XYZ file of C-alpha atoms in Angstrom:
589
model
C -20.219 25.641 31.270
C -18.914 23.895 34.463
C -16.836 21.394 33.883
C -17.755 17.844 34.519
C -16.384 14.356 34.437
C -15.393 13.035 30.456
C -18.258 10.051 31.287
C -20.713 12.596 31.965
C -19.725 14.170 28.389
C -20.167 10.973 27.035
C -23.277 10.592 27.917
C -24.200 13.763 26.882
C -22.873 13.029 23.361
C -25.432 9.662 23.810
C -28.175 12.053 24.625
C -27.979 14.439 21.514
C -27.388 11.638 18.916
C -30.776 9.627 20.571
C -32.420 12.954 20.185
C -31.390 12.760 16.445
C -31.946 10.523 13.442
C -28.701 8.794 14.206
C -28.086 5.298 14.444
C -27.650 3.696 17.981
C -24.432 2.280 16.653
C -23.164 5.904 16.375
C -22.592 6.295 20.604
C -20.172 3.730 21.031
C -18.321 5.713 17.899
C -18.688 8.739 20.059
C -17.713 7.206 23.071
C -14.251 6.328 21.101
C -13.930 9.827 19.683
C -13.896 11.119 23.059
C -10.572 9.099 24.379
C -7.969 11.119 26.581
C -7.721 14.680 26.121
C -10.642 14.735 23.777
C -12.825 15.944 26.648
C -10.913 19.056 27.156
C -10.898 19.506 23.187
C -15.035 19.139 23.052
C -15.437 21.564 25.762
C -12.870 23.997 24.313
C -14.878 23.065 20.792
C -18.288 21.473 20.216
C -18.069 21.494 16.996
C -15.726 18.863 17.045
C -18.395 16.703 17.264
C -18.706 16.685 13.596
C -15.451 14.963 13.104
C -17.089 11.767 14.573
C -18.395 9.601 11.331
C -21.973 10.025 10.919
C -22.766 13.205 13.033
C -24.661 15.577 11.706
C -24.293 19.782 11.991
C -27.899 19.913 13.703
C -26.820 17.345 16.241
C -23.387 18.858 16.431
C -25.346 21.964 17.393
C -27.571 20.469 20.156
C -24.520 19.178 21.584
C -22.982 22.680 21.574
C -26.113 24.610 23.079
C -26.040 21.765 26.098
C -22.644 22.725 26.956
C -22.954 26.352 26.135
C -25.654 27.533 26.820
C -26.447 31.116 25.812
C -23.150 31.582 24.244
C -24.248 29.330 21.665
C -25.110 30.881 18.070
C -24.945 29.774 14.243
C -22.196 33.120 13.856
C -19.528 31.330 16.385
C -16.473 30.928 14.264
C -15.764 27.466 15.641
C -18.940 26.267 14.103
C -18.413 28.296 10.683
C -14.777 26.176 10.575
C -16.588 22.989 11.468
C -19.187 23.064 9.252
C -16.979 23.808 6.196
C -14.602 20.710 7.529
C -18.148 18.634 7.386
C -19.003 19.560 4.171
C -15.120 18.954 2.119
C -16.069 15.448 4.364
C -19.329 14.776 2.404
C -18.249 16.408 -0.910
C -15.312 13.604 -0.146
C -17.834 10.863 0.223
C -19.706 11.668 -2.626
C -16.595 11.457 -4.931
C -15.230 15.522 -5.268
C -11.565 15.361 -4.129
C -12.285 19.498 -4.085
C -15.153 22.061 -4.135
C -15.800 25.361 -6.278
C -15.965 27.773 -3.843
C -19.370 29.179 -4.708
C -20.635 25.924 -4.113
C -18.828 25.695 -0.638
C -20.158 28.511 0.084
C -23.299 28.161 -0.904
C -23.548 24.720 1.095
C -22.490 27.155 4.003
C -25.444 29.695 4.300
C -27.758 26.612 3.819
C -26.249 25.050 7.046
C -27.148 28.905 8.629
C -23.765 30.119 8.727
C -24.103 33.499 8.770
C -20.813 34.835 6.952
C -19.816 31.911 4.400
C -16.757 33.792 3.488
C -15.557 34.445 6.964
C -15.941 30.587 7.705
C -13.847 29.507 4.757
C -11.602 31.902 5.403
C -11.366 31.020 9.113
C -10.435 27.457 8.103
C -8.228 28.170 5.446
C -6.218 29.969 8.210
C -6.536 27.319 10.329
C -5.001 24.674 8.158
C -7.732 22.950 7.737
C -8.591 23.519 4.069
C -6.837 24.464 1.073
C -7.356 26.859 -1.674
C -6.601 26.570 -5.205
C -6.967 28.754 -8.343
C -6.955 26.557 -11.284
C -6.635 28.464 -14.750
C -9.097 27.625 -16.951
C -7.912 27.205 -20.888
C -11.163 28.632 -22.938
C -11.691 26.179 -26.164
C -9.784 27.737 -29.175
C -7.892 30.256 -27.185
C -4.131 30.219 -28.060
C -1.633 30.092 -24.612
C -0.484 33.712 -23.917
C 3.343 33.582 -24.870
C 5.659 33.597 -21.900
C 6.918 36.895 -21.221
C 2.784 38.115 -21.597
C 2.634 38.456 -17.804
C 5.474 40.851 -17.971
C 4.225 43.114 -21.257
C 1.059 43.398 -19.649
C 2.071 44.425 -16.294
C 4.123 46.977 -18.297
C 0.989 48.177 -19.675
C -1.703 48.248 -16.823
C -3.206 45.520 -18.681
C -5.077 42.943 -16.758
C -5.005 39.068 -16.637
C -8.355 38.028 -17.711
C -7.393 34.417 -17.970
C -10.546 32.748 -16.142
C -10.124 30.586 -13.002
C -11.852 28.569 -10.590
C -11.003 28.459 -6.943
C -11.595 25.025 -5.133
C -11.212 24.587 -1.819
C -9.970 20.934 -0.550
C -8.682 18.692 2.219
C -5.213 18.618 2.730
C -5.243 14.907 2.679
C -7.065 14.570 -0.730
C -4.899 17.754 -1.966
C -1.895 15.993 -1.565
C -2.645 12.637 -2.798
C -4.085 13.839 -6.234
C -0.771 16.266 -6.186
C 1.391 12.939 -5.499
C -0.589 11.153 -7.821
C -0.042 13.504 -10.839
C 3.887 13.661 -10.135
C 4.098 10.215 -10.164
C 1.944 9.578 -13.635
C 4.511 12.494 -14.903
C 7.608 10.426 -14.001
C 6.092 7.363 -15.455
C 4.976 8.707 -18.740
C 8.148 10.539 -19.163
C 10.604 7.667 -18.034
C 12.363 5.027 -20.305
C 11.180 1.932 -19.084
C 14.013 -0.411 -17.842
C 15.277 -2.489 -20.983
C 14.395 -5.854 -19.133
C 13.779 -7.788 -22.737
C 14.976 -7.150 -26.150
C 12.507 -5.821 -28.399
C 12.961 -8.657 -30.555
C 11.393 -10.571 -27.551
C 8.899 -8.482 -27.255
C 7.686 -8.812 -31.116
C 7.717 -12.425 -30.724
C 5.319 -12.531 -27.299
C 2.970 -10.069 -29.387
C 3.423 -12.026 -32.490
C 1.842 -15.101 -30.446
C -0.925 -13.249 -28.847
C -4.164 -12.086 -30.671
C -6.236 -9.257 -31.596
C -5.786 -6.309 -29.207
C -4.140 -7.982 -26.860
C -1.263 -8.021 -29.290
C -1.138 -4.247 -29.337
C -1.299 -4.132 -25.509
C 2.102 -5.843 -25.607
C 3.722 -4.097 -27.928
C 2.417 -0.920 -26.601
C 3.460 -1.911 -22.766
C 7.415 -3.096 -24.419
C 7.311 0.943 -25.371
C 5.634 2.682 -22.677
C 5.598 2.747 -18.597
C 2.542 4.016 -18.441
C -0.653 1.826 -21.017
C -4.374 2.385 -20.551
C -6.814 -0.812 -21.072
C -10.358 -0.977 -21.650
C -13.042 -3.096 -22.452
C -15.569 -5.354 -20.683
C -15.634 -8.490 -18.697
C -14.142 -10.671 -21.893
C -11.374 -8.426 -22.064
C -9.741 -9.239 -19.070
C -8.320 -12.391 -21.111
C -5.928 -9.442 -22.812
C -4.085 -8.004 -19.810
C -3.561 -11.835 -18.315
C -2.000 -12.868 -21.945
C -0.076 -9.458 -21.042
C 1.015 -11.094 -17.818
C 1.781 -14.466 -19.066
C 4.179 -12.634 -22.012
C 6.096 -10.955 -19.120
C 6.709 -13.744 -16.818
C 8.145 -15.776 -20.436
C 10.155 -12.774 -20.865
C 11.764 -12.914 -17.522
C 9.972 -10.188 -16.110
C 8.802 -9.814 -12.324
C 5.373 -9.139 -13.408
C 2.093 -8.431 -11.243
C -1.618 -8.017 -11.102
C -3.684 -6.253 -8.538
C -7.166 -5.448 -8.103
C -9.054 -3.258 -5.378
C -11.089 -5.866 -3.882
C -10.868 -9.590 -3.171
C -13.576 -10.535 -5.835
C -11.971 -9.040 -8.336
C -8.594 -11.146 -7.691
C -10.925 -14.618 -7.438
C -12.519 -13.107 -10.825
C -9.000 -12.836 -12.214
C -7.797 -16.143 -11.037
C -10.918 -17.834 -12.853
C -9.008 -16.930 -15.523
C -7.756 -19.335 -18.063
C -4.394 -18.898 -17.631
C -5.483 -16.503 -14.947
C -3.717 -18.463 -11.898
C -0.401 -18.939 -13.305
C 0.262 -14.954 -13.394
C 0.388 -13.302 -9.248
C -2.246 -11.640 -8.176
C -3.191 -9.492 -4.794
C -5.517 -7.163 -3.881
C -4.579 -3.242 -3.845
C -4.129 -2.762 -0.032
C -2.471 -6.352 0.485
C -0.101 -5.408 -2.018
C 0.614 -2.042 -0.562
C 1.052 -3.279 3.134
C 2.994 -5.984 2.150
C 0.763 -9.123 2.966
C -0.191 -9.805 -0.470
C 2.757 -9.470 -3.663
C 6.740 -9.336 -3.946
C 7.254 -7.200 -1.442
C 9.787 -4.134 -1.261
C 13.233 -3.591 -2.521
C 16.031 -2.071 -0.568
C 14.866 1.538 -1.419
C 11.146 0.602 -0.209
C 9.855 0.109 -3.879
C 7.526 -2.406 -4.901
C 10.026 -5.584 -6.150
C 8.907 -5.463 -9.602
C 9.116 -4.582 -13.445
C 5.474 -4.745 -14.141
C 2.208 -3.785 -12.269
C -0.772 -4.323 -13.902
C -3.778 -3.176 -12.176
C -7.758 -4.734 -12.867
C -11.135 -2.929 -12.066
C -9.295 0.334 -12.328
C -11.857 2.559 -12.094
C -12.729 1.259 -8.631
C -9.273 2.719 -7.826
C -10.010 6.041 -5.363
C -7.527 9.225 -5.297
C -5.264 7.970 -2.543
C -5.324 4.497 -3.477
C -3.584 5.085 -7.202
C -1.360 7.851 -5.552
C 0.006 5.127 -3.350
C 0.500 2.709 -6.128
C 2.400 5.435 -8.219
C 4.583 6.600 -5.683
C 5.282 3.024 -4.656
C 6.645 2.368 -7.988
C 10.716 2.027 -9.118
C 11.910 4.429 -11.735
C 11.992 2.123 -14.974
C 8.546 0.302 -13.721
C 5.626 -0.427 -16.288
C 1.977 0.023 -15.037
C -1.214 -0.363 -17.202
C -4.331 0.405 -15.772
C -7.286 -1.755 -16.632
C -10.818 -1.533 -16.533
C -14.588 -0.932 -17.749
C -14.979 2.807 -17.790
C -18.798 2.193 -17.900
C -19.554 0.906 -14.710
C -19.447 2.820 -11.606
C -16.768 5.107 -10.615
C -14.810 4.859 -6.751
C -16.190 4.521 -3.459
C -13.617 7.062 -2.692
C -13.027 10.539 -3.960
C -11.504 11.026 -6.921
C -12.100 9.645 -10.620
C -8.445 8.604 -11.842
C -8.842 5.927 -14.531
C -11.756 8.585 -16.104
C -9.352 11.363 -15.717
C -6.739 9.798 -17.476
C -8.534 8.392 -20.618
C -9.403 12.065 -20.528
C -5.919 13.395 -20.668
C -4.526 10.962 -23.242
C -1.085 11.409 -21.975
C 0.010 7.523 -22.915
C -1.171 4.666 -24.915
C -5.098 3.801 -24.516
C -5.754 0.223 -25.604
C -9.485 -0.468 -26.502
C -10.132 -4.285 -26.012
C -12.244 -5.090 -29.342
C -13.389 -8.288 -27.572
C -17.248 -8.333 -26.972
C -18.941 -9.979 -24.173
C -20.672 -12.811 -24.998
C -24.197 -13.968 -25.698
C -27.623 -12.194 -24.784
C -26.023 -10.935 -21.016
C -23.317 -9.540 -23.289
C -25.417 -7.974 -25.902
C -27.808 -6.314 -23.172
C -24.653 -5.096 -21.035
C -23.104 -3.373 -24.332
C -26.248 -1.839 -25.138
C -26.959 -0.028 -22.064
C -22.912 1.034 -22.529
C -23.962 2.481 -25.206
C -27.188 4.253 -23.651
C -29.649 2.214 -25.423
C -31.969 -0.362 -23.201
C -32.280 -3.356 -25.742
C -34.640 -6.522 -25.954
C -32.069 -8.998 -26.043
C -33.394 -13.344 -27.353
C -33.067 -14.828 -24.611
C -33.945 -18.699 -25.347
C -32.304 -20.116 -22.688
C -33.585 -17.807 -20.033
C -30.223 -15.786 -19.582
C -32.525 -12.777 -18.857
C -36.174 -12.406 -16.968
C -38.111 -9.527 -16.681
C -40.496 -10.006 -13.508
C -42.854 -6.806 -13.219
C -44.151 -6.019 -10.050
C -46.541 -3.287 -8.596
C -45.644 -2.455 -5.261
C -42.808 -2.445 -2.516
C -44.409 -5.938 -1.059
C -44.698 -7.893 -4.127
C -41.262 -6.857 -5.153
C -39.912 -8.557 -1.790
C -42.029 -11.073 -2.186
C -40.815 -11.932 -5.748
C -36.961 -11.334 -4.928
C -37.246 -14.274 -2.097
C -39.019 -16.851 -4.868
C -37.029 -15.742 -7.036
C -33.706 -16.549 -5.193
C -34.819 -19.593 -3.481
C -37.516 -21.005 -6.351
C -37.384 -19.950 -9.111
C -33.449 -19.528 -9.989
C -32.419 -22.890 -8.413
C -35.417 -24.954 -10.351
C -35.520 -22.724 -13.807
C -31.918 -21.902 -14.051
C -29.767 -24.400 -11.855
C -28.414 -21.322 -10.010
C -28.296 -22.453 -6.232
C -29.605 -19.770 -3.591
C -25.887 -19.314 -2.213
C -24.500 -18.642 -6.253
C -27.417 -16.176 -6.313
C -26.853 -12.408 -5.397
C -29.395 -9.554 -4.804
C -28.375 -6.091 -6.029
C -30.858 -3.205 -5.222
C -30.437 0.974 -5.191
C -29.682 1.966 -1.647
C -29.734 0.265 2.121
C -33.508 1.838 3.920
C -36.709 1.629 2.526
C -39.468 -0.665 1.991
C -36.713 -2.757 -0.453
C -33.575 -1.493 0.410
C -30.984 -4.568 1.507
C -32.209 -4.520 5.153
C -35.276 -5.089 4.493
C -34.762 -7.834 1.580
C -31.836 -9.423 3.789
C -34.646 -9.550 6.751
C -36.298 -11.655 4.245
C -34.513 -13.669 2.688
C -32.611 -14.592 5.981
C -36.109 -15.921 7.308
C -36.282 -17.905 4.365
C -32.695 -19.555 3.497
C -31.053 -19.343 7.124
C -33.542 -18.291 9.774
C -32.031 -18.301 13.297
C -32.510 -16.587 16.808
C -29.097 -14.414 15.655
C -27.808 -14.852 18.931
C -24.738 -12.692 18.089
C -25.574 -9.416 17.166
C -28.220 -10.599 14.158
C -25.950 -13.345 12.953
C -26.299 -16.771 12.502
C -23.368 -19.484 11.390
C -24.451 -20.077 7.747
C -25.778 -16.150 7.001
C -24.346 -13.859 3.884
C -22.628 -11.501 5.413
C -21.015 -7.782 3.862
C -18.137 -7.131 5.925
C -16.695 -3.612 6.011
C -13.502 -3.021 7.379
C -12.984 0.105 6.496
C -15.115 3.004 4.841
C -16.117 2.105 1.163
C -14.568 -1.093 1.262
C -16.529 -3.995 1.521
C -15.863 -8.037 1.455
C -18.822 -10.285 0.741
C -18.788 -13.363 3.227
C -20.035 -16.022 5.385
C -20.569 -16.316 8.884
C -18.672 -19.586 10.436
C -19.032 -19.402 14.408
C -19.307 -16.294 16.838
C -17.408 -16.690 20.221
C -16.264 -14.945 22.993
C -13.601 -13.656 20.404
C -15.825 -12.177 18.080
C -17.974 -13.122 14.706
C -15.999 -15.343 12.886
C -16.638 -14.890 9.433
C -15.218 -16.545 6.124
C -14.422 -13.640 3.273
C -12.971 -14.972 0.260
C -11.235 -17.681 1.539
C -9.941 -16.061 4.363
C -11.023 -15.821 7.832
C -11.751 -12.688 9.838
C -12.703 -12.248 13.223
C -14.852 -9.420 13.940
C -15.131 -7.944 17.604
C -17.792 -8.245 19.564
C -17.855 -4.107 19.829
C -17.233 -3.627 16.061
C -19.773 -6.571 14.746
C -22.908 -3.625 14.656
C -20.744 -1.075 12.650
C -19.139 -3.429 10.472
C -20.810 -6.015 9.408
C -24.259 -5.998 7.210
C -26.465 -9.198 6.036
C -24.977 -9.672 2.249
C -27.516 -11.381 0.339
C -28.728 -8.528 -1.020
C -25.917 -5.371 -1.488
C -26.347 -2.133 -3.389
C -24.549 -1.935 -6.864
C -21.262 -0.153 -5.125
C -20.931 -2.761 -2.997
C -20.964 -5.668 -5.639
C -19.120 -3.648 -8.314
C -15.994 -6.076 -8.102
C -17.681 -9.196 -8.655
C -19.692 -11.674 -10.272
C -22.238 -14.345 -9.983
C -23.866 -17.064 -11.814
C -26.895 -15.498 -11.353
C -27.879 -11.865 -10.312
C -31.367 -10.236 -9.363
C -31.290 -6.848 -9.484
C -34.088 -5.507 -8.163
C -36.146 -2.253 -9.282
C -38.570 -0.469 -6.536
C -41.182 2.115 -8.150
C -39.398 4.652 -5.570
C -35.985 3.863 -7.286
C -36.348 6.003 -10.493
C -34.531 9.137 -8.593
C -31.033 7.074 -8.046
C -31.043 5.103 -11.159
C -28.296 6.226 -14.054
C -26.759 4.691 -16.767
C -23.650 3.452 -14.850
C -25.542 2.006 -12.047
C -27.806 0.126 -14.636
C -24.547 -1.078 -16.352
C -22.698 -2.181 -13.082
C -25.520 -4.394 -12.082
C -26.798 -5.470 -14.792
C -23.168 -6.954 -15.739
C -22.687 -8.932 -12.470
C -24.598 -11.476 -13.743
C -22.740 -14.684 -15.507
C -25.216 -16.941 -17.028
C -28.552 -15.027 -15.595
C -29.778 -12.084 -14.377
C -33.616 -11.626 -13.168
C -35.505 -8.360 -13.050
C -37.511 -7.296 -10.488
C -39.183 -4.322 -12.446
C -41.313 -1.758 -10.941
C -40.224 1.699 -12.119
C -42.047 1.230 -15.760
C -40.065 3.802 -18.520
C -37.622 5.371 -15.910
C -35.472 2.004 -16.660
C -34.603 3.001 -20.362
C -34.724 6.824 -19.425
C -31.982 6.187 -16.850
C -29.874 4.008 -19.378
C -30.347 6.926 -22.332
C -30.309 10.433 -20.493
C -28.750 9.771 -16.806
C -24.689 9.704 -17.304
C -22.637 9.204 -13.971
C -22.558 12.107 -11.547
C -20.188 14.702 -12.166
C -17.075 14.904 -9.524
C -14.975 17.816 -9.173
C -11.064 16.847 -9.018
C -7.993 18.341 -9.707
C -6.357 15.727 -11.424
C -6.935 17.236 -15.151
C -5.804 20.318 -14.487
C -2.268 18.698 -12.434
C -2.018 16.407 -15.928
C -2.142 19.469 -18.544
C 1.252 19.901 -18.762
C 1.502 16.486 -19.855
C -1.197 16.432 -21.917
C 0.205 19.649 -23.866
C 3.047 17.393 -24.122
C 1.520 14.402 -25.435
C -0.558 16.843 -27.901
């Protein structure tokens, strides 16, 4: 193709995503992808397009045939490389920190690349995936003894030990790689003698139930496991409030800002430290760093653990001085990472340390209901002062109709639940009642403006997202020539002009990832008829349990509710981390 100015590939770039089912917001994310020298790169590569967030191969592929013409065709081995980069990306995004490679390559030849093999291949050579053959141990088959590889090379035997090959990212390689050295040199350390055990006895003497054994298990271990639900979290702040009496420079961090404001709500809760999971690792939030780049302290105990993704816990672990105590804390019912990877499942998995079981229930009906559907059984909870509401609707209409009286009626009359303590929770962002259209709605009813600035109005729920799969509910205070100023958790952000339409969603209705971290005095979670597909038993649990003192249902999918709850467990996600932990957990065994 003739070469041509980089503005004139930009708005070529503009032309194919219009042509596609893209987003409008993805050309300015284009635009950016093609700064200096990325011109040359596209020309020398189309299929670079795919790299761009939210490109897909078909539009990848218009992109190529407009700037090569009849050279273009689904066999070209830049596309076979792309395409296999595109699909680690989504396998990413939906949680695998790896893929089998029959499933790669299956992926592959449904994309229309001709030679799946040759394409995997290509980018294995190119550095831009690795392979891995992971032994598989068959159930009651005893380990081969160590000098078996030898005898049966001796004898022309074969190795018939099976395997599975995955084929990963290098960056998602590493980090679970990282991540399993660094749970290796916790469980096998000594941790630093920063109390006598005498001490230690007497904080677990004055603590009760489990969270006595989480102290005494945490004065004898680096590495502790905690779970248990919402009431359970008063176990791992006793934990906290033991270590600071004992001298220690003790911790708490949790992935996302509501989780720390959930912490601090505590009783007791504020007197122990507490930062979110990025803050603490960039140093805004926590003690800082020691001479030797550690994190400046004896214990780290970490909330909402299963929220933590892949890289995140790597991070922690590595950040961590030899002689360092973390526990990981969590519910391992509700929904797993944003981000690849399922670490705190993993590990409860493995049992390569101490796993402390809270045996403190939730309370009342909201508590009953939540434990039930942990459990996999949809109960009919008493309800006599309204704590739960079942609302049954027919269609997509009446369901948004319902949701709006329901949040600006019904809940603030019925329940004394304000609108702005009230939060929507529904399956997924499009359709008929995804949260566009219910945040359309409800924004006409509690805040309805001209949204000058991009949509926005001072005074509107906002869902700010400043990176991918992380995501801070807010409020909007002003919009200047600055940006969208926007209040999130107390703290205020200012949001480009350029960034506001990427970024930043209406948040009085989010989707059950997006809420996972925190709570409300009242929830409706809302059911469409066309939401049966998507529901499972963790997604029930996660938004069902965001609730405090009520939680509304906005029910239109009839028995698919309890079949979800009994028969649909969380999606499987392929990771390396159990096989990286064996040796450990042969160890532990």
């Amino acid at each position: 193709a003739p070469a041509a100015p980089a503005a004139e590939t930009v708005q070529a770039v503009r032309r194919v995503l219009a042509e596609g089912e893209a987003p409008a917001a993805l050309a300015p994310q284009a635009a950016a992808a093609l700064g200096e020298g990325a011109d040359e790169r596209l020309r020398a590569d189309p299929w670079q397009l795919l790299r761009v967030t939210g490109v897909r191969p078909e539009q990848a592929d218009g992109f190529a045939r407009a700037l090569l013409g009849a050279e273009c065709g689904p066999g070209d081995e830049r596309r076979g490389r792309a395409v296999t980069g595109w699909l680690l990306e989504q396998a990413a995004l939906a949680g695998h920190t790896a893929l089998e490679l029959p499933q790669l390559t299956a992926a592959l030849a449904r994309h229309g690349v001709p030679d799946p093999d040759a394409a995997v291949q290509s980018a294995l050579a190119e550095g831009e995936a690795l392979a891995f053959q992971d032994a598989l141990d068959e159930p009651g088959t005893p380990a081969p003894p160590d000098d078996a590889a030898a005898t049966g090379a001796e004898d022309g035997a074969e190795d018939e030990r099976p395997v599975r090959v995955l084929i990963g990212l290098e960056r998602y390689a590493l980090a679970e790689e990282s991540l399993a050295d660094g749970l290796a040199r916790l469980v096998d350390s000594v941790p630093a003698r920063t109390a006598a055990e005498e001490d230690w006895e007497r904080a677990a003497a004055t603590a009760q139930g489990s969270a006595a054994d989480l102290i005494r298990a945490v004065a004898a271990h680096a590495l502790v496991l905690h779970t248990g639900g919402e009431a359970a979290l008063a176990e791992p702040a006793a934990l906290l409030r033991a270590a600071h009496g004992l001298g220690l420079r003790a911790w708490a961090a949790t992935p996302s800002p509501a989780g720390r404001a959930r912490f601090a709500a505590l009783p007791g809760g504020p007197e122990a430290s507490v930062a979110t999971v990025t803050g603490l690792l960039a140093g805004s939030e926590g003690p800082g760093r020691d001479a030797d780049g550690a994190l400046d302290l004896d214990l780290l105990v970490v909330f909402d653990a299963p929220q933590l993704d892949v890289e995140a816990a790597a991070l922690l672990t590595e950040s961590l001085a030899d002689g360092a105590r973390l526990v990981l804390a969590g519910d391992p019912a509700v929904l797993w990472s944003v981000g690849p990877g399922r670490v705190f499942a993993d590990l409860l998995a493995a049992r390569i340390c101490p796993h402390i079981a809270s045996r403190r229930p939730d309370p009342g009906p909201l508590g009953e209901l939540v434990s039930g559907i942990g459990a996999g059984e949809l109960i009919q909870v008493r309800a006599p002062d309204k704590e739960v509401v079942i609302v049954p609707v027919r269609d997509a209409g009446e369901a948004v109709h319902r949701t709006v009286q329901l949040v600006a009626d019904s809940v603030p009359r019925a329940i004394g639940v304000p609108a702005d303590e009230t939060q929507v929770i529904t399956p997924g962002h499009g359709g008929a009642v995804g949260t566009r259209a219910l945040n359309a709605a409800l924004k006409e009813r509690l805040n309805p403006g001209p949204g000058r600035f991009g949509g926005f109005d001072p005074g509107d729920r906002v869902a700010y997202s400043p990176a991918p799969g992380r995501t801070l509910p807010g409020r909007v205070v002003k919009a200047d020539a600055d940006g969208l100023h926007l209040s999130c958790a107390g703290e205020a952000v200012v949001v480009p002009k350029d960034r506001v339409e990427r970024c930043v969603r209406h948040g009085w209705a989010l989707t059950a990832h997006q809420a996972v971290g925190g709570r409300w005095p009242a929830v409706v979670v809302v059911l469409p008829g066309d939401a049966a597909p998507v529901l499972s038993r963790p997604w029930v649990y996660t938004a069902f349990g965001r609730a405090e003192r009520h939680l509304s249902v906005v029910h239109g999918v009839e028995q698919a509710l309890p079949r979800a709850v009994a028969e649909v467990p969380a999606k499987p996600r392929t990771t390396r981390l159990p096989v990286l932990l064996a040796p450990q957990t042969a160890t532990a065994g």
